[in-house]
Coordinates of C-alpha atoms in Angstrom, one line a residue:
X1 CA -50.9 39.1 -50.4
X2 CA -51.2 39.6 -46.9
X3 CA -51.4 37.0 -44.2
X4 CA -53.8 38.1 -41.9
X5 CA -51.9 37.3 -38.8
X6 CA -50.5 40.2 -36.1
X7 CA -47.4 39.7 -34.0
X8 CA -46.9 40.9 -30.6
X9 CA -44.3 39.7 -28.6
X10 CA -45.6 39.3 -25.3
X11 CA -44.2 36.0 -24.3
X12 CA -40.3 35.8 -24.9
X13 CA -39.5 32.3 -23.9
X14 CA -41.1 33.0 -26.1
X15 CA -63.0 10.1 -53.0
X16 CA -60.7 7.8 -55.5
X17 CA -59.9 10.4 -58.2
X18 CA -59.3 13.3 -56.3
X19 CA -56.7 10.6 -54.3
X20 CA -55.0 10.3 -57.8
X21 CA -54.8 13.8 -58.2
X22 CA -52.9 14.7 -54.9
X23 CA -50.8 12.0 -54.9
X24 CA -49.5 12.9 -58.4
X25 CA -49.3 16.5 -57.4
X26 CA -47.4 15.7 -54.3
X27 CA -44.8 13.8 -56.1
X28 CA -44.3 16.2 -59.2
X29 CA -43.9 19.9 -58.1
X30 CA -45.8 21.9 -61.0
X31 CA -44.0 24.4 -62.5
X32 CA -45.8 27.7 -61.8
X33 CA -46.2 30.8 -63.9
X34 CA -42.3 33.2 -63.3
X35 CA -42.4 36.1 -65.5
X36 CA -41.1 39.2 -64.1
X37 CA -43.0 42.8 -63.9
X38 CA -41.4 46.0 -65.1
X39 CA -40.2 47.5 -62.3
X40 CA -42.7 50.8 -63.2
X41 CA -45.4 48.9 -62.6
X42 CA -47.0 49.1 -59.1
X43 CA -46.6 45.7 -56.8
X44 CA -49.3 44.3 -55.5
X45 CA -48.0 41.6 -52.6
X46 CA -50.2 38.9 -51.2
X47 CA -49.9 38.7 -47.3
X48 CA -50.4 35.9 -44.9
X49 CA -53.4 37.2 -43.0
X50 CA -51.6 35.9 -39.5
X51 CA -49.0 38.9 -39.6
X52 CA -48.6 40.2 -36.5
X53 CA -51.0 38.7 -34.5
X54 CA -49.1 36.2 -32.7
X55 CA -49.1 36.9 -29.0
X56 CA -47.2 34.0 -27.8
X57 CA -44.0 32.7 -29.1
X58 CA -42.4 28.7 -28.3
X59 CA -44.2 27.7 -25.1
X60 CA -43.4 24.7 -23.5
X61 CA -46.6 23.4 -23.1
X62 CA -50.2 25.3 -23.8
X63 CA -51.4 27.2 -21.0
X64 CA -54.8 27.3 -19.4
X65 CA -56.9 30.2 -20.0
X66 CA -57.2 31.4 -16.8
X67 CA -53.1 30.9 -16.6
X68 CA -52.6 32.8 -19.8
X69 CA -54.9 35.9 -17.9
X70 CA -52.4 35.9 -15.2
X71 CA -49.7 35.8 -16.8
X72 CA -50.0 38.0 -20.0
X73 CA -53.8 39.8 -19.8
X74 CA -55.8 37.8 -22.3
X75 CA -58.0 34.7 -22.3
X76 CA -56.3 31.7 -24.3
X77 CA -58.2 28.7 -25.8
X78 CA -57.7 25.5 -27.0
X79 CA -59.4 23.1 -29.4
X80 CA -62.1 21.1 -26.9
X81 CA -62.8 25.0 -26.0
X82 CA -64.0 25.5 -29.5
X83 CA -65.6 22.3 -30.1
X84 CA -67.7 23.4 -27.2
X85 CA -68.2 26.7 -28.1
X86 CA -69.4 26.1 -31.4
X87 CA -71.7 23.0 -30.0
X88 CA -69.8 20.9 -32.1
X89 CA -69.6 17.7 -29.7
X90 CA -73.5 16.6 -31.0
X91 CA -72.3 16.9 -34.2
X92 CA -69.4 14.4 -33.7
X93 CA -71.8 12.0 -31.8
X94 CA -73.9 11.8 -34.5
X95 CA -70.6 10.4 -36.9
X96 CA -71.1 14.4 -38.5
X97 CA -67.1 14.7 -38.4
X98 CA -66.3 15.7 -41.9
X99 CA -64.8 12.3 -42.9
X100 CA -65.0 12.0 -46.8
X101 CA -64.4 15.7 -47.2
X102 CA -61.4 17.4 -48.3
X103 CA -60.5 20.8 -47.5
X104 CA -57.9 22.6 -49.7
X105 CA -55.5 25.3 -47.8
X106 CA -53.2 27.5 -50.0
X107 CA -50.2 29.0 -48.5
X108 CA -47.1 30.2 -50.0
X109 CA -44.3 28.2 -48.8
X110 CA -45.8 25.8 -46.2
X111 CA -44.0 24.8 -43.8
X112 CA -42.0 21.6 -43.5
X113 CA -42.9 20.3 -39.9
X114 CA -46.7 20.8 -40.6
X115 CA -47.1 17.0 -40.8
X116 CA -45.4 16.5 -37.1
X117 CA -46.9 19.9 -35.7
X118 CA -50.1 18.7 -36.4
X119 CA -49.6 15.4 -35.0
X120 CA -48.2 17.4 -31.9
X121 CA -51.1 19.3 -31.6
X122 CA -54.1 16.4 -31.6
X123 CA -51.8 14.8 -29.2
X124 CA -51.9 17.2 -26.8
X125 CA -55.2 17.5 -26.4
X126 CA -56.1 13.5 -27.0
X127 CA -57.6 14.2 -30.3
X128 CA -56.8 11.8 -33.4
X129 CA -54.4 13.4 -36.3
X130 CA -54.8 12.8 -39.7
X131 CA -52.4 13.1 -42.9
X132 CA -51.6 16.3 -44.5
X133 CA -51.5 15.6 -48.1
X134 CA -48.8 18.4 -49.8
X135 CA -49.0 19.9 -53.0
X136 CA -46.1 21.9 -54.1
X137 CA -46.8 24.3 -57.2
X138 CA -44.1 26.1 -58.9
X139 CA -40.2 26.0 -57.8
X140 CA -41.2 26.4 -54.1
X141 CA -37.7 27.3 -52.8
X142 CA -35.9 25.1 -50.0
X143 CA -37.7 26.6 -46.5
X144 CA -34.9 28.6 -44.6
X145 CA -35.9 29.3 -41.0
X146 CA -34.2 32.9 -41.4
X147 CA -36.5 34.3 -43.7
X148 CA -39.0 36.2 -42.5
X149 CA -41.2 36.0 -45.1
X150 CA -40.8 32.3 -45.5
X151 CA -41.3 31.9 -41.4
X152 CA -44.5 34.3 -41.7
X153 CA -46.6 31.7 -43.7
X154 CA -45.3 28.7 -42.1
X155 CA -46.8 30.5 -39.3
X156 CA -50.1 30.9 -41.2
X157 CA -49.4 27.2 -42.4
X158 CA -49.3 25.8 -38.8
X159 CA -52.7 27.9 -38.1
X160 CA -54.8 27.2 -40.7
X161 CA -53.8 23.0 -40.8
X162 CA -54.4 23.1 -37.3
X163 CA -57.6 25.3 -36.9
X164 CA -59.3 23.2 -39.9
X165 CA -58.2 19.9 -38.4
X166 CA -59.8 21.4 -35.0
X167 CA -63.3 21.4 -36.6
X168 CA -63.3 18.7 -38.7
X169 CA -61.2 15.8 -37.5
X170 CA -61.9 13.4 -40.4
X171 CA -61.7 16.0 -43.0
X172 CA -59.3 15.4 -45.6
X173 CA -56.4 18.3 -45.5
X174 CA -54.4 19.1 -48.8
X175 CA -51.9 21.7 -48.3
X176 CA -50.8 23.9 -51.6
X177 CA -47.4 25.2 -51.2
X178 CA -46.9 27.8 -53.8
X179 CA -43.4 29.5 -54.9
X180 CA -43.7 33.0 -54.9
X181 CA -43.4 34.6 -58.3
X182 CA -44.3 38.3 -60.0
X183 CA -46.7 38.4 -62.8
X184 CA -47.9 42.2 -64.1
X185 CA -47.5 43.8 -60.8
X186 CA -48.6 40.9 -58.7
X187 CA -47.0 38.5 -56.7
X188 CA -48.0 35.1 -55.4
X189 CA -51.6 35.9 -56.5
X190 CA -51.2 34.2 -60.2
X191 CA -49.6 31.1 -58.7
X192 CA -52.4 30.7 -55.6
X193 CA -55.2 31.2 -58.2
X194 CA -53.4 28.9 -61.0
X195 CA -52.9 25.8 -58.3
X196 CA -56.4 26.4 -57.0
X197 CA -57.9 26.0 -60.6
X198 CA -56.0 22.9 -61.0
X199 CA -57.6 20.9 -58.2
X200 CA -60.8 22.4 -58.8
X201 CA -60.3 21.1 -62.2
X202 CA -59.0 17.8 -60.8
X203 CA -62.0 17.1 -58.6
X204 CA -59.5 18.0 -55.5
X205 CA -61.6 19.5 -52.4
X206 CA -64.7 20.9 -51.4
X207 CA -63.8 23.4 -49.7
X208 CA -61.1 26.2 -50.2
X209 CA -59.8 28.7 -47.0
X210 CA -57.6 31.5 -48.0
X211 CA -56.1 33.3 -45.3
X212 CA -54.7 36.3 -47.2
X213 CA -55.3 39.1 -49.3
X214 CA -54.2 42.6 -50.3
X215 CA -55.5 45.7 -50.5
X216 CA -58.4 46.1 -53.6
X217 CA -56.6 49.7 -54.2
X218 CA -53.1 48.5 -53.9
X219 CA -53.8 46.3 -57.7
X220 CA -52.3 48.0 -60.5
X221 CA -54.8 50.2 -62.5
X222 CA -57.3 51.0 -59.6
X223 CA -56.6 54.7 -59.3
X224 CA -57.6 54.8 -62.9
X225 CA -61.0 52.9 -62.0
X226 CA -59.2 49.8 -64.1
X227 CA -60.0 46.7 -61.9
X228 CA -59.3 44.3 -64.5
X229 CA -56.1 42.7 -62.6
X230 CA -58.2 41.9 -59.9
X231 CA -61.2 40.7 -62.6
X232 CA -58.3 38.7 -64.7
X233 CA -57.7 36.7 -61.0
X234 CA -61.0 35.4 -60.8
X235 CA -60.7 32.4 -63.4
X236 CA -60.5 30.0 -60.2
X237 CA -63.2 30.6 -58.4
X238 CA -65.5 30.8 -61.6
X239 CA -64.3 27.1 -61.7
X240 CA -65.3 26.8 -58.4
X241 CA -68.7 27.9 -58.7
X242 CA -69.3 25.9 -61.9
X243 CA -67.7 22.8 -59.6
X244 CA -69.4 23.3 -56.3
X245 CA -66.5 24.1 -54.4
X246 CA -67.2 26.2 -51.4
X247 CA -64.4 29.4 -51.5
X248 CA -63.8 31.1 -48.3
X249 CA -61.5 34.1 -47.5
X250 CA -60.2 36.0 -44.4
X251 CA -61.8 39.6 -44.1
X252 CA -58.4 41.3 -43.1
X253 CA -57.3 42.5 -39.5
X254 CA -57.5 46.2 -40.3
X255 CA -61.3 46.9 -39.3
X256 CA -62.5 49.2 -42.2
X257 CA -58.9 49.8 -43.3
X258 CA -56.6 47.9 -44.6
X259 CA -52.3 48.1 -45.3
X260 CA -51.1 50.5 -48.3
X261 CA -49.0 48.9 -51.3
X262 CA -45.8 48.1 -49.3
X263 CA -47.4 46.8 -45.8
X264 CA -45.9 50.0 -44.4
X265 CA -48.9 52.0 -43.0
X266 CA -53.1 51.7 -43.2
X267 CA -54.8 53.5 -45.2
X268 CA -56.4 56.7 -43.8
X269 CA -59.7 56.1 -45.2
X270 CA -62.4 53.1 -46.0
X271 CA -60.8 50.1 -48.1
X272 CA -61.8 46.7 -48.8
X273 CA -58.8 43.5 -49.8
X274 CA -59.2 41.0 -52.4
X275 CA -60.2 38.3 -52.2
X276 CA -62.8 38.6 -49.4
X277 CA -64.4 41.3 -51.1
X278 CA -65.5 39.0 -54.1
X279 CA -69.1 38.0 -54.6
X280 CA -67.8 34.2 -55.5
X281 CA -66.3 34.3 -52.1
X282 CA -67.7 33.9 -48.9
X283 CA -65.6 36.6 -46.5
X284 CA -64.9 35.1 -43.0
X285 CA -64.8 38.0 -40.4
X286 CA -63.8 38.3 -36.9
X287 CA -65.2 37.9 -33.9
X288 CA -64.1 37.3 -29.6
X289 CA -65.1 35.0 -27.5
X290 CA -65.7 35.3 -23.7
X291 CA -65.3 31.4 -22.4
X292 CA -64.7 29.6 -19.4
X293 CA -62.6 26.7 -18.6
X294 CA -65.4 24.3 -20.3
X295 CA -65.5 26.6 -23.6
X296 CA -69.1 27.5 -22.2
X297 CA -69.8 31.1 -22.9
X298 CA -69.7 33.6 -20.0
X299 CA -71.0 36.6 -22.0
X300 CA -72.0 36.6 -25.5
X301 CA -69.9 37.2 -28.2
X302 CA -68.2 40.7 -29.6
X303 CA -66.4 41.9 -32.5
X304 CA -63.1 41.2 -32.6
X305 CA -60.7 44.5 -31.8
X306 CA -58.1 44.4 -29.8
X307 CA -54.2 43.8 -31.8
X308 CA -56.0 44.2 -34.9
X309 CA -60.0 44.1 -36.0
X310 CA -62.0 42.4 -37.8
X311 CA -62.2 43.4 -42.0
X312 CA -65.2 44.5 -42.8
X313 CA -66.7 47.2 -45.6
X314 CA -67.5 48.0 -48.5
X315 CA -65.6 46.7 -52.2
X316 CA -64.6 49.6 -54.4
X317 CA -64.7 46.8 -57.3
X318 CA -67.6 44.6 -57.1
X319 CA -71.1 46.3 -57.1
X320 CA -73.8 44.7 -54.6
X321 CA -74.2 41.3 -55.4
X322 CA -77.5 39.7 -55.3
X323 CA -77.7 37.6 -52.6
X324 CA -77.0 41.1 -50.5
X325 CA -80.0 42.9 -51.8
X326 CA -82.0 41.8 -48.7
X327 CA -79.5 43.8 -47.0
X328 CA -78.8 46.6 -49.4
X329 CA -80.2 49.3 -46.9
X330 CA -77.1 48.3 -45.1
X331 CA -74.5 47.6 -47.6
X332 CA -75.6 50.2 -50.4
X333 CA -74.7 49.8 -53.9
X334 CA -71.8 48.1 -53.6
X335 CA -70.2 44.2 -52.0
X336 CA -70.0 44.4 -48.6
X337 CA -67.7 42.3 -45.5
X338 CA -67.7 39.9 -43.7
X339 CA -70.4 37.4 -44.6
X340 CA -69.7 35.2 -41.1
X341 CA -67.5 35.5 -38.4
X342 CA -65.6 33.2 -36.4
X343 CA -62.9 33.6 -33.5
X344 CA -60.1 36.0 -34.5
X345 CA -59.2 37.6 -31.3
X346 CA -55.8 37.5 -30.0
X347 CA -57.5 38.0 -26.7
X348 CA -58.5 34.5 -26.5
X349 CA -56.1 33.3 -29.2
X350 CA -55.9 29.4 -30.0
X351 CA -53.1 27.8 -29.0
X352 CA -51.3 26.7 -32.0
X353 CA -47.9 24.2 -32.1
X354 CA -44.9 25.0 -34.4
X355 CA -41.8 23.2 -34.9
X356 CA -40.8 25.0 -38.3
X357 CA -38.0 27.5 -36.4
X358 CA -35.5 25.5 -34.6
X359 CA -34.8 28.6 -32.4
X360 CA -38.7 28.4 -31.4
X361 CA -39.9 25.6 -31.3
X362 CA -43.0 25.1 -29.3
X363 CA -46.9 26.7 -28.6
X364 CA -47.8 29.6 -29.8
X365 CA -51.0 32.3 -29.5
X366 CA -52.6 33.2 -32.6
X367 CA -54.9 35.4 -33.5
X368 CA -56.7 37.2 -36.5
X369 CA -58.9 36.1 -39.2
X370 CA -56.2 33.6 -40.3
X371 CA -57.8 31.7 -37.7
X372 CA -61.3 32.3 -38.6
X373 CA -61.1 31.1 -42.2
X374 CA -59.9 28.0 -41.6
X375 CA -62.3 27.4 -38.4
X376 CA -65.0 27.9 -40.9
X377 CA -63.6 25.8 -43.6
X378 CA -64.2 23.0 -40.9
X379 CA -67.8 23.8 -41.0
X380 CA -68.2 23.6 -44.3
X381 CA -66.9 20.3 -44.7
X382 CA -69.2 18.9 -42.0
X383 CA -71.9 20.5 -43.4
X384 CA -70.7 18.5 -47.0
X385 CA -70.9 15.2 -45.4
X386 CA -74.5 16.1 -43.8
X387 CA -75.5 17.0 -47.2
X388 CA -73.6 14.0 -48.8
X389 CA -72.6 16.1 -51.4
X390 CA -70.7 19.8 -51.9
X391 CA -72.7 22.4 -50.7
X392 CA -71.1 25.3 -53.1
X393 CA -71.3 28.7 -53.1
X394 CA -72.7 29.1 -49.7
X395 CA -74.1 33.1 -50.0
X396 CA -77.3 32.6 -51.4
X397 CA -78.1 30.0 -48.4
X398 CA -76.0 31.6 -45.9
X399 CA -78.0 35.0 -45.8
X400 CA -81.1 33.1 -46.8
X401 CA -80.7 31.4 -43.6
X402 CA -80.0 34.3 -41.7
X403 CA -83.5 36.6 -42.7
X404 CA -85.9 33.3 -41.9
X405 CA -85.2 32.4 -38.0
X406 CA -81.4 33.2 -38.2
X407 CA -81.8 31.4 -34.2
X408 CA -83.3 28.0 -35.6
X409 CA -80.9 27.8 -38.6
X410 CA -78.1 28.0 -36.2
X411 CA -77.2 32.0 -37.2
X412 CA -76.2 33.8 -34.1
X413 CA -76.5 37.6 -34.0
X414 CA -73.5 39.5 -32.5
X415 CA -74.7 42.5 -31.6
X416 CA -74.0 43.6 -28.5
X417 CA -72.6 47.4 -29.7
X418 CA -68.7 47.0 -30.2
X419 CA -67.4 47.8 -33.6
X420 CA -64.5 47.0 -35.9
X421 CA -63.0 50.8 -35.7
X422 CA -59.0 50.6 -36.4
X423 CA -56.0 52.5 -37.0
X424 CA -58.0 55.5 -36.5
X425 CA -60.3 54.4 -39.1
X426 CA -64.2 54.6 -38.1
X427 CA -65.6 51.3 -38.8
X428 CA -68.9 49.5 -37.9
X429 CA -70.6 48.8 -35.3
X430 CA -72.3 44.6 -34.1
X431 CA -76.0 45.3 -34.3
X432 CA -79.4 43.4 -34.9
X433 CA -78.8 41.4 -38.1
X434 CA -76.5 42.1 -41.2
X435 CA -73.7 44.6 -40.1
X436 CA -70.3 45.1 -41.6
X437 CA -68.4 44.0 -38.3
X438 CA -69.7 40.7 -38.6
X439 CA -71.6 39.8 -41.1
X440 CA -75.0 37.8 -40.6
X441 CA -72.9 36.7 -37.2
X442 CA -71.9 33.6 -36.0
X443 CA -72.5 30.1 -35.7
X444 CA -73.9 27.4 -33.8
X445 CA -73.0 24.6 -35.6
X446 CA -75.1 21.5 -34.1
X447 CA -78.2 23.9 -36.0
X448 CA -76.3 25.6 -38.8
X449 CA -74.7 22.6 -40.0
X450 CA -78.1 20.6 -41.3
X451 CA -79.4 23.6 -42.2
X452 CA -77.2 24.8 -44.6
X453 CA -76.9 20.9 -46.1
X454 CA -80.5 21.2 -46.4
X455 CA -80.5 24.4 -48.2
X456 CA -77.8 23.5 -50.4
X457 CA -79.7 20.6 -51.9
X458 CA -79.4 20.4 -55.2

């Protein structure tokens, strides 16, 4: 898998049951599926979506945007930036702040600060924290702060705990930690999908954010037109769909292209990664944001592009689903990405705070739709507790929403004529309505939130 994250160092200085069910997690690690692959077989490697879109490393203290513009050439933003951004502020007025709602994030790893680095992060900006609930599946392995792949998705850890938390304040958090193990060709997948199914089973979250993914053509048995080990991944969110649990999934960072097998290179042509590009999933792409001191808008916003782009495209797997016919003229015959967008730029990256690396320790710039998952997971759990109950599989509603008055339901077109073209890749281009840069667009939550929990009713 791949964390959907970019680095670039700029900066040197650089509900009672499911309660049972955590708590019993947390304090009996699960013993996760460990059989090794044949070494002919082809690897397929789930990567944190976050991977190198980090622009700055251990800050002393968070930077003001217009600081961050002097200083390194891009806008920065923090949470109240967002909150305003998204017109979420109403929504908190009127007690809409996700409490009774659990969102579920799944990260190899973790990262064993996250509890303190979120508590230093609400502090900062005079918000309340809240209690990160772990959930370690398989023989996670003690965290060493030398391993880069370990460090990666604490990074992606830190981002997506913080970026959920940002949105919904009173939103539950459970953190699955998973060890990192190869089954037939494909690591980490099996155990993210296995401890998924188990809290879904468990009554444990509405809402899941996944901010990684890997390459559809990278899964063993694609070149041969065999995508039954991505089809033999899907048990989990079947269970979600039967359960009403609401399955998001970062788009990718490679515009229309996405990495080859090893994470050495992009494809030269049109790919799609998995899980975004499943129909049971609602794909979270990218998009920029143009925002003053406030977080008021100064120009509307565009796709994201800049150390990365927003995923977008068609699946070579999964054939137009049918809550994409209405915009089949655009997608063809096949599943198409993003569904949404949220902020992924690293140019106006959140401001993140890490403590996992005692050699950096401190704020951080992040970027990528790492960041836009778990913005939108936040969403959806306000949108649960509007509803007062889980609003599901969102797709039907979401483009439902977006062909009758996408403006009044809270839909906001981006389509102002940039595109998600990367690595030399020709990608697609923000116009009026559904577009594979991003999606149906974005959101203004004080309208999108009731109207999704009233089109969700059950």
């Amino acid at each position: 898998m791949r964390i959907a994250r970019t680095r670039l160092n700029i900066a040197a200085a650089t509900a009672a049951t499911a309660g049972l069910a955590v708590a019993a997690l947390a304090t009996a690690p699960v013993a996760g599926v460990a059989g090794a692959a044949p070494a002919a077989v082809p690897q397929t490697k789930a990567i944190p979506a976050i991977t190198g879109h980090t622009l700055a490393r251990d800050v002393p203290t968070p930077l003001t945007s217009a600081e961050c513009e002097a200083k390194w050439q891009i806008a920065c933003y923090n949470p109240l930036q967002y909150r305003t951004a998204y017109n979420l502020n109403s929504l908190y007025r009127k007690g809409i702040t996700g409490k009774g709602r659990t969102i579920v994030i799944v990260d190899s790893f973790g990262s064993p600060t996250i509890q303190h680095d979120l508590d230093t992060y609400s502090k900062q900006f005079g918000m309340k924290s809240t209690k990160v609930n772990v959930v370690k599946w398989g023989k996670v392995p003690v965290f060493d702060p030398t391993n880069a792949d370990m460090t990666g998705w604490a990074g992606e850890t830190t981002l997506d705990v913080e970026m959920a938390h940002a949105v919904a304040p009173d939103a539950k958090i459970v953190l699955v930690e998973t060890a990192v193990a190869e089954t037939e060709g494909v690591t980490g997948l099996p155990e993210m999908m296995d401890a998924e199914k188990y809290l879904i089973d468990h009554g444990v979250g509405d809402v899941i954010t996944q901010s990684f993914g890997a390459t559809e053509n990278t899964f063993p048995g694609f070149d041969q037109g065999d995508f039954s080990s991505i089809k033999k991944l899907r048990y989990a969110f079947e269970a979600a769909n039967r359960k009403h649990v609401t399955v998001l999934a970062s788009s990718g960072d490679g515009g229309a292209t996405d990495y080859n097998a090893d994470g050495s290179a992009f494809y030269d042509k049109p790919v799609n990664s998995w899980p975004s590009s499943d129909p049971l999933v609602t794909s979270i792409g990218g998009t920029q944001l143009h925002l003053d001191a406030k977080g008021d808008r100064v120009t509307p916003d565009s796709v994201y592009n800049d150390y990365g782009a927003g995923g977008g495209g068609q699946s070579h797997v999964f054939a137009r689903p049918s809550f994409q016919n209405g915009v089949k003229s655009v997608v063809g015959t096949q599943r198409a990405t993003p569904d949404v967008s949220m902020a992924a730029a690293v140019n106006g990256g959140a401001w993140v705070y890490s403590s996992y690396d005692p050699t950096a320790v401190g704020w951080d710039v992040y970027g990528g739709t790492s960041e836009a998952s778990p913005l939108f997971s936040g969403i959806v759990a306000l949108a649960d507790q509007a509803a007062g109950h889980r609003v599901g599989n969102i797709n039907s509603a979401l483009y439902a929403l977006a062909k009758h008055g996408a403006k009044g339901n809270g839909i906001v077109d981006v389509n102002d004529g940039t595109n998600n073209t990367y690595a030399g890749v020709t990608g697609y281009t923000a116009v009026d309505g559904y577009d594979m840069a991003t999606g149906v667009g974005t959101v203004d939550a004080l309208r999108f939130v009731p109207a999704l929990a009233r089109a969700s009713r059950r």
